[in-house]
Amino acid sequence: RVIRKLYDICPILERSTKYNVKGNLAIPYYDESETAITVAFQDEFDELVAASGKFTSITLSDYLIGALAKISVQLINNVDFPIVDYVVDAMAYSMKRFFENVLLNGASGKVAGLGGNGTDAGVTLSVTAGAATAVTADELITLQGTVKDMFQENAIWIMNPKTRDAIRKLKDNMNRYLLQDDISLPFGKSLLGKPIYVSDAMPEMAAGKAAIYYGDMSGLATKFSEDMWMDVLRERFITQGAYGVIARADFDAKVENAQKIAKLVMSSTTN
């Protein structure tokens, strides 16, 4: 038997909007943050005043990632267990955890994801908590309300397991727990009517950290130039008495629709 440590992984990649395109991909969007189409009452013969938003775009490029693991040929021959298959599976699992971490937190100077990369801010809709290490029911309600109703249908919560544990203890004014039983949802609980997913990659509640994401994760665009591929190298390391397992992928990720996702940022000061 091989015992492997398991991690909590959220479905951020599965729920993102995926593009399989080689090379750079420009995704246009309409921005009315500064000016918008104006509708107003008119007097006869008055001139209409032109006003509208503008089209801009985000660009997804390619960032190459890879991993390599070596397996002893002696171990393969001496163990009555499909060790190569296991390592291939473990490699895929590690790649998935890497994707999740980058999509949630971003990577400085590379993939922006939800957390930003130093140039791209990632998620821009934001609610700031009143404390550095705790959240309140009112703050969670405000965070949920930050996302427009039209994007609520497929909305989910994403947070660290310890953050979920803290929220499990919150009660409303009727002394009812904020988390409600719902056996159809992950963990069997819903928060303000929406499912909760936890991830070990999410920061715990600490000063200045984005501890909770809420919204429709299809607002995050992910681009893969090609599907992740894996291969077993049977000759490269044979003089070392080993086989190699290699995995590679080209991808990028940015927030495509900033209205769909919001974040709760912990207070930057500790009391």
XYZ file of N, CA and C in Angstrom:
813
model
N 0.831 -1.192 0.000
C 0.000 0.000 0.000
C 0.870 1.248 0.000
N 0.415 2.247 -0.703
C 1.085 3.546 -0.674
C 0.102 4.540 -0.073
N 0.489 5.191 0.994
C -0.368 6.160 1.668
C 0.040 7.561 1.217
N -0.918 8.309 0.714
C -0.623 9.657 0.237
C -1.444 10.667 1.027
N -0.813 11.762 1.416
C -1.535 12.820 2.106
C -2.519 13.466 1.141
N -3.755 13.623 1.591
C -4.788 14.231 0.755
C -4.971 15.700 1.127
N -5.399 16.473 0.158
C -5.604 17.899 0.356
C -7.014 18.269 -0.094
N -7.553 19.338 0.523
C -8.836 19.866 0.079
C -8.607 20.706 -1.168
N -9.313 20.342 -2.240
C -9.185 21.040 -3.519
C -10.561 21.530 -3.944
N -10.662 22.794 -4.326
C -11.940 23.350 -4.764
C -12.037 23.284 -6.292
N -13.251 23.383 -6.855
C -13.432 23.223 -8.308
C -13.248 24.509 -9.099
N -12.238 25.315 -8.748
C -12.051 26.588 -9.439
C -11.725 26.387 -10.922
N -10.894 25.387 -11.240
C -10.550 25.145 -12.638
C -11.756 24.640 -13.413
N -12.492 23.701 -12.816
C -13.648 23.123 -13.505
C -14.726 24.174 -13.781
N -14.886 25.135 -12.899
C -15.954 26.124 -13.042
C -15.531 27.363 -13.823
N -14.254 27.484 -14.154
C -13.801 28.633 -14.942
C -14.276 28.503 -16.387
N -14.208 29.613 -17.122
C -14.502 29.589 -18.550
C -13.230 29.221 -19.290
N -13.228 28.078 -19.955
C -11.996 27.543 -20.539
C -11.915 27.802 -22.042
N -10.721 28.170 -22.478
C -10.431 28.379 -23.889
C -9.253 27.482 -24.262
N -9.390 26.744 -25.345
C -8.291 25.930 -25.873
C -7.819 26.569 -27.164
N -6.859 27.473 -27.040
C -6.394 28.267 -28.179
C -4.880 28.368 -28.117
N -4.230 28.222 -29.242
C -2.774 28.385 -29.293
C -2.438 29.862 -29.449
N -1.329 30.292 -28.830
C -0.920 31.681 -28.930
C -1.741 32.585 -28.034
N -1.550 33.904 -28.182
C -2.263 34.867 -27.352
C -3.741 34.929 -27.720
N -4.574 35.153 -26.718
C -6.009 35.267 -26.922
C -6.476 36.575 -26.312
N -7.083 37.455 -27.124
C -7.639 38.720 -26.646
C -9.141 38.559 -26.464
N -9.611 38.813 -25.247
C -11.032 38.694 -24.937
C -11.594 40.098 -24.745
N -12.483 40.556 -25.633
C -13.020 41.914 -25.500
C -14.090 42.005 -24.420
N -14.185 43.157 -23.776
C -15.294 43.404 -22.870
C -15.656 44.889 -22.924
N -16.900 45.164 -22.572
C -17.451 46.512 -22.666
C -17.379 47.177 -21.306
N -16.753 48.343 -21.227
C -16.501 49.014 -19.948
C -17.302 50.313 -19.865
N -18.218 50.399 -18.875
C -18.992 51.616 -18.657
C -18.627 52.280 -17.335
N -17.442 51.975 -16.822
C -17.050 52.508 -15.516
C -16.862 54.020 -15.542
N -16.453 54.592 -16.671
C -16.224 56.036 -16.767
C -17.366 56.741 -17.483
N -17.799 56.202 -18.611
C -18.931 56.771 -19.345
C -19.861 55.644 -19.750
N -21.148 55.965 -19.925
C -22.144 54.957 -20.283
C -23.153 55.556 -21.246
N -23.885 54.706 -21.947
C -24.960 55.173 -22.812
C -25.996 55.894 -21.948
N -26.365 57.097 -22.363
C -27.272 57.927 -21.587
C -28.627 58.017 -22.272
N -29.678 57.717 -21.512
C -31.049 57.868 -21.993
C -31.713 58.960 -21.165
N -32.301 59.973 -21.837
C -32.898 61.103 -21.117
C -34.063 61.670 -21.923
N -34.896 62.466 -21.259
C -35.984 63.154 -21.946
C -35.412 64.230 -22.866
N -36.083 64.424 -24.002
C -35.631 65.390 -24.998
C -36.742 66.383 -25.329
N -36.378 67.627 -25.553
C -37.287 68.593 -26.144
C -37.168 68.511 -27.653
N -38.235 68.808 -28.333
C -38.237 68.705 -29.793
C -37.156 69.587 -30.392
N -36.467 69.057 -31.371
C -35.405 69.716 -32.135
C -34.085 69.829 -31.364
N -34.062 69.366 -30.111
C -32.784 69.370 -29.394
C -31.859 68.296 -29.968
N -30.563 68.584 -29.934
C -29.583 67.616 -30.388
C -29.369 66.540 -29.324
N -29.221 65.288 -29.780
C -28.871 64.211 -28.866
C -27.384 64.297 -28.515
N -27.070 64.016 -27.275
C -25.681 64.029 -26.832
C -25.158 62.602 -26.811
N -24.071 62.379 -27.521
C -23.506 61.029 -27.618
C -22.729 60.682 -26.353
N -23.004 59.501 -25.853
C -22.265 59.000 -24.686
C -22.334 57.483 -24.704
N -21.231 56.850 -24.471
C -21.212 55.387 -24.423
C -19.952 54.923 -23.719
N -19.944 53.657 -23.384
C -18.750 53.070 -22.802
C -17.720 52.795 -23.880
N -16.737 52.030 -23.528
C -15.708 51.713 -24.507
C -15.379 50.235 -24.439
N -14.942 49.726 -25.572
C -14.506 48.338 -25.631
C -13.009 48.265 -25.336
N -12.653 47.381 -24.466
C -11.250 47.097 -24.197
C -11.093 45.581 -24.174
N -9.976 45.076 -23.755
C -9.797 43.623 -23.792
C -8.771 43.194 -22.764
N -8.842 41.912 -22.405
C -7.784 41.299 -21.628
C -7.086 40.287 -22.532
N -5.814 40.105 -22.338
C -5.047 39.196 -23.178
C -4.511 38.039 -22.358
N -4.809 36.836 -22.813
C -4.278 35.626 -22.198
C -3.130 35.119 -23.048
N -2.002 34.847 -22.424
C -0.831 34.368 -23.166
C -0.525 32.936 -22.763
N 0.742 32.547 -22.795
C 1.136 31.173 -22.475
C 2.236 31.179 -21.425
N 2.023 30.434 -20.370
C 3.069 30.210 -19.372
C 3.269 28.706 -19.251
N 4.495 28.295 -19.481
C 4.817 26.868 -19.481
C 5.103 26.397 -18.066
N 4.499 25.282 -17.680
C 4.795 24.650 -16.400
C 5.177 23.198 -16.651
N 5.932 22.634 -15.752
C 6.344 21.243 -15.930
C 6.777 20.622 -14.613
N 6.798 19.314 -14.585
C 7.229 18.572 -13.393
C 7.871 17.266 -13.841
N 8.834 16.787 -13.044
C 9.531 15.548 -13.363
C 9.708 14.737 -12.086
N 9.384 13.460 -12.164
C 9.609 12.545 -11.039
C 10.377 11.334 -11.550
N 11.288 10.808 -10.725
C 12.048 9.620 -11.097
C 11.643 8.442 -10.219
N 11.577 7.264 -10.843
C 11.209 6.047 -10.131
C 12.315 5.026 -10.313
N 12.737 4.428 -9.243
C 13.778 3.411 -9.295
C 13.278 2.167 -10.037
N 14.064 1.692 -10.996
C 13.721 0.453 -11.702
C 13.702 -0.716 -10.731
N 14.633 -0.716 -9.770
C 14.666 -1.778 -8.763
C 13.372 -1.798 -7.962
N 12.858 -0.595 -7.612
C 11.598 -0.515 -6.878
C 10.455 -1.068 -7.724
N 10.457 -0.730 -9.003
C 9.399 -1.229 -9.900
C 9.425 -2.755 -9.951
N 10.637 -3.316 -10.019
C 10.767 -4.771 -10.157
C 10.504 -5.515 -8.856
N 10.766 -4.866 -7.726
C 10.665 -5.556 -6.437
C 9.318 -5.390 -5.736
N 8.512 -4.473 -6.216
C 7.240 -4.194 -5.550
C 6.100 -4.759 -6.381
N 5.271 -5.568 -5.744
C 4.115 -6.144 -6.424
C 2.964 -5.132 -6.367
N 3.165 -4.030 -7.104
C 2.222 -2.909 -7.062
C 2.465 -2.078 -8.323
N 1.413 -1.576 -8.985
C 1.603 -0.772 -10.210
C 2.155 0.608 -9.875
N 3.442 0.650 -9.476
C 4.045 1.866 -8.955
C 4.096 2.978 -10.001
N 4.335 2.622 -11.279
C 4.389 3.643 -12.331
C 3.028 4.315 -12.487
N 1.975 3.506 -12.498
C 0.628 4.070 -12.601
C 0.342 5.002 -11.430
N 0.798 4.594 -10.251
C 0.562 5.416 -9.073
C 1.285 6.758 -9.188
N 2.535 6.736 -9.643
C 3.298 7.974 -9.767
C 2.675 8.890 -10.822
N 2.203 8.313 -11.921
C 1.525 9.111 -12.949
C 0.295 9.784 -12.353
N -0.481 9.043 -11.570
C -1.661 9.601 -10.917
C -1.274 10.688 -9.921
N -0.211 10.448 -9.154
C 0.249 11.437 -8.177
C 0.734 12.702 -8.873
N 1.380 12.541 -10.039
C 1.840 13.694 -10.806
C 0.651 14.531 -11.266
N -0.387 13.883 -11.771
C -1.584 14.599 -12.217
C -2.238 15.340 -11.049
N -2.260 14.700 -9.886
C -2.834 15.312 -8.692
C -2.029 16.552 -8.291
N -0.702 16.454 -8.368
C 0.148 17.597 -8.029
C -0.050 18.747 -9.006
N -0.231 18.421 -10.292
C -0.483 19.464 -11.286
C -1.803 20.160 -10.992
N -2.828 19.390 -10.613
C -4.126 19.981 -10.311
C -4.013 20.921 -9.119
N -3.254 20.521 -8.093
C -3.059 21.387 -6.931
C -2.295 22.653 -7.312
N -1.352 22.530 -8.225
C -0.610 23.704 -8.697
C -1.553 24.665 -9.404
N -2.376 24.133 -10.331
C -3.336 24.981 -11.033
C -4.234 25.707 -10.040
N -4.759 24.956 -9.069
C -5.678 25.550 -8.108
C -5.016 26.694 -7.348
N -3.803 26.489 -6.865
C -3.100 27.517 -6.113
C -2.881 28.773 -6.949
N -2.461 28.603 -8.198
C -2.199 29.752 -9.059
C -3.498 30.467 -9.425
N -4.561 29.704 -9.699
C -5.832 30.333 -10.059
C -6.408 31.129 -8.890
N -6.239 30.647 -7.680
C -6.768 31.341 -6.505
C -5.895 32.522 -6.088
N -4.581 32.352 -6.121
C -3.675 33.345 -5.543
C -2.862 34.124 -6.560
N -2.855 33.687 -7.812
C -2.020 34.337 -8.811
C -0.562 33.973 -8.640
N 0.254 34.383 -9.586
C 1.703 34.154 -9.528
C 2.392 35.430 -9.980
N 3.208 36.005 -9.134
C 3.824 37.301 -9.397
C 4.542 37.334 -10.742
N 4.162 38.295 -11.572
C 4.788 38.471 -12.873
C 4.349 37.475 -13.916
N 3.419 36.571 -13.553
C 2.984 35.559 -14.524
C 1.456 35.497 -14.552
N 0.874 34.412 -14.114
C -0.573 34.230 -14.177
C -1.263 35.091 -13.122
N -2.313 35.816 -13.516
C -3.012 36.696 -12.585
C -4.004 35.933 -11.716
N -4.816 35.058 -12.344
C -5.834 34.339 -11.594
C -6.758 35.281 -10.840
N -7.297 34.830 -9.711
C -8.167 35.674 -8.894
C -7.355 36.623 -8.019
N -6.162 36.203 -7.629
C -5.379 36.968 -6.666
C -4.519 38.066 -7.242
N -4.330 38.087 -8.580
C -3.502 39.107 -9.208
C -2.048 38.690 -9.321
N -1.308 39.415 -10.160
C 0.096 39.070 -10.399
C 1.046 40.248 -10.235
N 0.567 41.301 -9.584
C 1.409 42.486 -9.412
C 1.091 43.568 -10.413
N 0.636 43.177 -11.606
C 0.226 44.137 -12.635
C -1.284 44.114 -12.807
N -1.842 42.929 -12.929
C -3.285 42.731 -13.010
C -3.803 42.459 -11.596
N -4.843 43.191 -11.192
C -5.329 43.101 -9.810
C -6.126 41.847 -9.526
N -6.544 41.118 -10.552
C -7.386 39.952 -10.321
C -8.799 40.381 -9.985
N -9.373 39.843 -8.919
C -10.722 40.220 -8.485
C -10.701 41.647 -7.946
N -11.623 42.480 -8.429
C -11.649 43.884 -8.015
C -12.814 44.209 -7.084
N -13.927 43.474 -7.172
C -15.021 43.684 -6.222
C -14.563 43.209 -4.852
N -14.637 44.079 -3.866
C -14.002 43.744 -2.587
C -14.784 44.299 -1.407
N -14.832 43.536 -0.328
C -15.378 43.975 0.956
C -14.267 43.791 1.989
N -14.048 44.790 2.816
C -13.000 44.704 3.832
C -13.612 44.374 5.182
N -13.100 43.354 5.817
C -13.589 42.935 7.128
C -13.159 43.943 8.190
N -13.904 43.985 9.271
C -13.570 44.906 10.347
C -12.444 44.413 11.233
N -12.141 43.119 11.148
C -11.081 42.533 11.972
C -10.079 41.807 11.089
N -8.926 41.505 11.640
C -7.874 40.843 10.874
C -7.999 39.326 10.900
N -8.683 38.787 11.913
C -8.703 37.330 12.056
C -10.102 36.781 12.309
N -11.145 37.555 12.026
C -12.517 37.082 12.244
C -13.458 37.757 11.265
N -14.566 37.077 10.948
C -15.581 37.648 10.068
C -16.914 37.655 10.811
N -17.814 38.500 10.350
C -19.147 38.574 10.937
C -20.189 38.166 9.915
N -21.379 37.845 10.389
C -22.477 37.487 9.497
C -22.804 38.643 8.561
N -22.790 39.870 9.084
C -23.103 41.040 8.263
C -22.106 41.203 7.124
N -20.834 40.904 7.392
C -19.812 41.032 6.338
C -20.030 39.996 5.245
N -20.449 38.803 5.615
C -20.733 37.771 4.621
C -21.948 38.146 3.786
N -22.959 38.721 4.418
C -24.145 39.173 3.677
C -23.769 40.287 2.706
N -22.943 41.216 3.159
C -22.495 42.310 2.287
C -21.693 41.773 1.114
N -20.819 40.800 1.386
C -20.012 40.208 0.318
C -20.909 39.552 -0.730
N -21.896 38.779 -0.282
C -22.800 38.136 -1.234
C -23.558 39.170 -2.059
N -23.989 40.249 -1.416
C -24.741 41.287 -2.121
C -23.914 42.100 -3.088
N -22.592 41.990 -3.004
C -21.718 42.718 -3.926
C -21.832 42.177 -5.347
N -22.187 40.895 -5.469
C -22.377 40.274 -6.787
C -23.830 40.472 -7.208
N -24.038 40.987 -8.409
C -25.378 41.281 -8.905
C -26.237 40.021 -8.960
N -27.551 40.221 -8.823
C -28.485 39.096 -8.773
C -28.395 38.191 -9.998
N -28.134 38.771 -11.165
C -28.114 37.966 -12.387
C -26.957 36.963 -12.411
N -25.979 37.139 -11.521
C -24.836 36.223 -11.464
C -24.884 35.315 -10.232
N -25.995 35.310 -9.513
C -26.091 34.566 -8.266
C -26.397 33.077 -8.460
N -27.005 32.705 -9.572
C -27.491 31.331 -9.728
C -26.403 30.290 -9.523
N -25.234 30.501 -10.096
C -24.147 29.518 -10.017
C -23.044 29.949 -9.045
N -23.370 30.845 -8.137
C -22.361 31.372 -7.219
C -22.002 30.337 -6.143
N -20.741 30.374 -5.714
C -20.244 29.497 -4.651
C -19.329 30.294 -3.739
N -19.058 29.728 -2.559
C -18.068 30.277 -1.632
C -16.793 29.441 -1.726
N -15.633 30.099 -1.659
C -14.355 29.390 -1.598
C -13.548 29.981 -0.452
N -13.051 29.120 0.420
C -12.312 29.590 1.596
C -11.423 28.478 2.142
N -10.561 28.832 3.067
C -9.722 27.861 3.761
C -10.581 27.041 4.728
N -10.248 25.764 4.968
C -11.029 24.963 5.921
C -11.165 25.609 7.300
N -10.118 26.303 7.771
C -10.192 26.941 9.081
C -11.162 28.118 9.076
N -11.270 28.800 7.931
C -12.241 29.887 7.820
C -13.657 29.323 7.888
N -13.879 28.208 7.212
C -15.197 27.562 7.278
C -15.523 27.148 8.712
N -14.547 26.615 9.425
C -14.777 26.213 10.808
C -15.216 27.400 11.656
N -14.596 28.568 11.419
C -14.966 29.767 12.175
C -16.385 30.212 11.825
N -16.742 30.123 10.545
C -18.075 30.548 10.114
C -19.143 29.594 10.641
N -18.796 28.333 10.824
C -19.757 27.357 11.363
C -20.270 27.779 12.736
N -19.523 28.592 13.452
C -19.910 28.997 14.804
C -20.742 30.279 14.819
N -20.896 30.930 13.666
C -21.653 32.179 13.608
C -23.150 31.908 13.690
N -23.874 32.794 14.383
C -25.325 32.667 14.505
C -25.991 33.983 14.108
N -27.254 33.867 13.674
C -28.006 35.072 13.349
C -28.707 35.604 14.602
N -29.552 36.625 14.415
C -30.223 37.252 15.560
C -31.240 36.332 16.230
N -31.601 35.244 15.539
C -32.546 34.265 16.104
C -31.816 33.100 16.744
N -30.495 33.273 16.933
C -29.645 32.244 17.533
C -29.566 30.967 16.681
N -29.751 31.131 15.363
C -29.629 30.005 14.437
C -28.264 30.070 13.766
N -27.654 28.912 13.586
C -26.356 28.884 12.914
C -26.499 29.364 11.481
N -25.493 30.124 11.029
C -25.530 30.696 9.683
C -25.436 29.610 8.617
N -24.657 28.566 8.896
C -24.565 27.433 7.977
C -25.775 26.535 8.184
N -26.473 26.230 7.085
C -27.685 25.430 7.151
C -27.448 24.055 6.532
N -28.171 23.052 7.046
C -28.044 21.695 6.523
C -28.619 21.601 5.109
N -27.864 20.971 4.213
C -28.333 20.696 2.844
C -27.513 19.521 2.332
N -28.090 18.320 2.388
C -27.332 17.109 2.047
C -26.959 17.042 0.583
N -27.551 17.904 -0.253
C -27.235 17.885 -1.685
C -25.972 18.672 -2.007
N -25.415 19.366 -1.030
C -24.271 20.230 -1.266
C -23.000 19.663 -0.652
N -21.811 20.109 -1.116
C -20.553 19.666 -0.516
C -20.556 19.972 0.983
N -20.058 19.046 1.786
C -19.973 19.201 3.229
C -21.354 19.179 3.884
N -22.422 19.051 3.079
C -23.772 18.979 3.618
C -24.274 20.271 4.223
N -23.641 21.400 3.883
C -24.026 22.692 4.445
C -24.093 23.745 3.346
N -24.954 24.740 3.541
C -24.995 25.900 2.658
C -24.807 27.155 3.496
N -24.213 28.164 2.910
C -24.009 29.447 3.559
C -24.783 30.498 2.782
N -25.806 31.054 3.410
C -26.684 32.021 2.750
C -27.220 31.452 1.442
N -27.524 30.142 1.477
C -28.150 29.481 0.343
C -27.211 29.002 -0.738
N -25.898 29.158 -0.570
C -24.943 28.788 -1.607
C -23.927 27.772 -1.074
N -23.442 26.878 -1.951
C -22.497 25.845 -1.507
C -21.139 26.417 -1.125
N -20.482 25.724 -0.195
C -19.150 26.118 0.274
C -18.127 25.105 -0.207
N -17.051 25.582 -0.791
C -15.920 24.729 -1.149
C -14.695 25.236 -0.391
N -13.913 24.314 0.115
C -12.713 24.698 0.845
C -11.474 24.285 0.064
N -10.409 25.014 0.299
C -9.136 24.730 -0.358
C -8.002 25.047 0.593
N -7.046 24.132 0.686
C -5.857 24.386 1.487
C -4.990 25.478 0.885
N -5.220 25.803 -0.392
C -4.445 26.855 -1.039
C -4.927 28.253 -0.652
N -6.147 28.360 -0.121
C -6.660 29.663 0.286
C -5.979 30.131 1.569
N -5.662 31.419 1.661
C -5.061 31.933 2.897
C -6.030 31.800 4.072
N -5.492 31.608 5.251
C -6.308 31.675 6.450
C -6.631 33.139 6.750
N -7.542 33.374 7.689
C -7.879 34.744 8.053
C -6.694 35.384 8.760
N -6.074 36.348 8.088
C -4.906 37.052 8.620
C -4.883 38.441 8.010
N -4.184 39.357 8.649
C -4.185 40.760 8.250
C -3.881 40.943 6.762
N -4.802 41.620 6.062
C -4.597 41.963 4.670
C -4.838 40.857 3.665
N -5.191 39.665 4.110
C -5.357 38.524 3.206
C -6.772 38.474 2.624
N -6.868 38.051 1.357
C -8.164 37.772 0.740
C -8.574 36.375 1.181
N -9.439 36.293 2.194
C -9.727 35.019 2.852
C -10.905 34.278 2.237
N -11.793 34.981 1.539
C -12.986 34.356 0.976
C -13.244 34.916 -0.420
N -13.553 34.033 -1.347
C -14.073 34.435 -2.657
C -15.527 33.998 -2.734
N -16.341 34.829 -3.360
C -17.745 34.479 -3.567
C -18.150 34.907 -4.970
N -18.900 34.045 -5.650
C -19.443 34.426 -6.942
C -19.474 33.278 -7.925
N -19.751 33.628 -9.161
C -19.797 32.675 -10.265
C -18.397 32.592 -10.865
N -17.738 31.458 -10.669
C -16.336 31.328 -11.075
C -16.131 31.258 -12.579
N -17.225 31.257 -13.346
C -17.067 31.364 -14.804
C -16.558 32.750 -15.183
N -16.544 33.676 -14.230
C -15.951 34.985 -14.481
C -14.444 34.937 -14.615
N -13.834 33.798 -14.275
C -12.395 33.599 -14.458
C -12.159 32.858 -15.764
N -11.342 33.423 -16.636
C -11.016 32.790 -17.918
C -9.698 32.038 -17.800
N -9.679 30.789 -18.234
C -8.447 30.007 -18.267
C -8.187 29.572 -19.700
N -6.938 29.688 -20.131
C -6.573 29.316 -21.501
C -5.476 28.264 -21.480
N -5.723 27.197 -22.195
C -4.724 26.141 -22.373
C -4.366 26.052 -23.847
N -3.086 26.217 -24.163
C -2.665 26.089 -25.555
C -2.798 24.656 -26.028
N -2.627 23.727 -25.104
C -2.844 22.317 -25.373
C -3.149 21.631 -24.046
N -3.785 20.483 -24.119
C -4.093 19.762 -22.896
C -2.805 19.353 -22.187
N -2.875 19.275 -20.865
C -1.725 18.795 -20.106
C -1.340 17.405 -20.597
N -0.059 17.203 -20.842
C 0.365 15.886 -21.317
C 1.426 15.317 -20.383
N 1.437 13.988 -20.336
C 2.376 13.274 -19.483
C 3.012 12.148 -20.271
N 4.232 11.785 -19.873
C 4.928 10.706 -20.570
C 5.895 10.030 -19.604
N 6.190 8.783 -19.879
C 7.164 8.024 -19.091
C 8.455 7.928 -19.895
N 9.546 8.426 -19.336
C 10.854 8.396 -19.995
C 11.585 7.130 -19.554
N 11.739 6.193 -20.458
C 12.325 4.901 -20.105
C 13.822 4.823 -20.398
N 14.383 5.808 -21.095
C 15.795 5.727 -21.473
C 16.658 6.827 -20.861
N 16.108 8.015 -20.663
C 16.925 9.155 -20.244
C 17.676 8.882 -18.945
N 17.047 8.230 -17.982
C 17.670 8.013 -16.673
C 18.054 6.559 -16.438
N 18.136 5.772 -17.517
C 18.379 4.339 -17.342
C 19.750 4.070 -16.741
N 20.742 4.971 -17.012
C 22.071 4.773 -16.420
C 22.046 5.003 -14.910
N 20.993 5.645 -14.421
C 20.814 5.830 -12.986
C 19.935 4.734 -12.389
N 19.510 3.820 -13.266
C 18.622 2.767 -12.805
C 17.240 3.294 -12.484
N 16.756 4.235 -13.305
C 15.470 4.861 -13.009
C 14.712 5.186 -14.286
N 13.396 5.306 -14.147
C 12.524 5.845 -15.181
C 12.102 7.251 -14.744
N 11.721 8.058 -15.710
C 11.228 9.398 -15.402
C 9.773 9.543 -15.808
N 9.023 10.302 -15.054
C 7.643 10.659 -15.418
C 7.600 12.175 -15.537
N 7.197 12.660 -16.699
C 7.209 14.087 -16.978
C 5.793 14.575 -17.266
N 5.508 15.811 -16.851
C 4.211 16.433 -17.126
C 4.456 17.877 -17.531
N 3.711 18.347 -18.528
C 3.847 19.723 -18.996
C 2.487 20.291 -19.384
N 2.389 21.630 -19.342
C 1.181 22.314 -19.792
C 1.520 23.769 -20.079
N 0.757 24.404 -20.968
C 0.847 25.833 -21.247
C -0.494 26.448 -20.889
N -0.498 27.427 -19.974
C -1.790 28.009 -19.625
C -1.635 29.432 -19.111
N -2.775 30.114 -19.015
C -2.849 31.440 -18.436
C -4.263 31.614 -17.887
N -4.455 32.566 -16.992
C -5.776 32.789 -16.401
C -5.899 34.224 -15.917
N -7.028 34.858 -16.247
C -7.340 36.201 -15.777
C -8.836 36.309 -15.540
N -9.220 37.279 -14.725
C -10.638 37.553 -14.522
C -11.204 38.126 -15.814
N -12.202 37.454 -16.352
C -12.815 37.860 -17.615
C -14.001 38.795 -17.384
N -14.781 38.532 -16.350
C -15.939 39.357 -16.024
C -15.866 39.718 -14.548
N -15.412 40.937 -14.260
C -15.161 41.359 -12.884
C -16.435 41.461 -12.056
N -17.600 41.481 -12.700
C -18.863 41.605 -11.961
C -19.289 40.295 -11.308
N -18.692 39.175 -11.710
C -19.164 37.866 -11.254
C -18.551 37.393 -9.945
N -17.420 37.962 -9.539
C -16.684 37.429 -8.392
C -16.285 38.559 -7.455
N -16.460 38.339 -6.149
C -16.043 39.307 -5.132
C -15.187 38.608 -4.086
N -14.446 39.400 -3.320
C -13.575 38.833 -2.293
C -13.751 39.567 -0.972
N -13.538 38.843 0.115
C -13.500 39.450 1.443
C -12.045 39.554 1.863
N -11.585 40.784 2.082
C -10.210 41.031 2.475
C -10.191 41.371 3.965
N -9.345 40.682 4.703
C -9.253 40.913 6.138
C -8.622 42.281 6.412
N -9.006 42.873 7.536
C -8.442 44.152 7.926
C -6.914 44.075 7.990
N -6.271 45.135 7.570
C -4.803 45.146 7.545
C -4.200 45.465 8.903
N -5.054 45.821 9.858
C -4.549 46.142 11.210
C -5.077 45.129 12.202
N -4.256 44.757 13.142
C -4.649 43.828 14.198
C -4.905 44.599 15.486
N -5.976 44.221 16.149
C -6.335 44.918 17.390
C -5.618 44.291 18.593
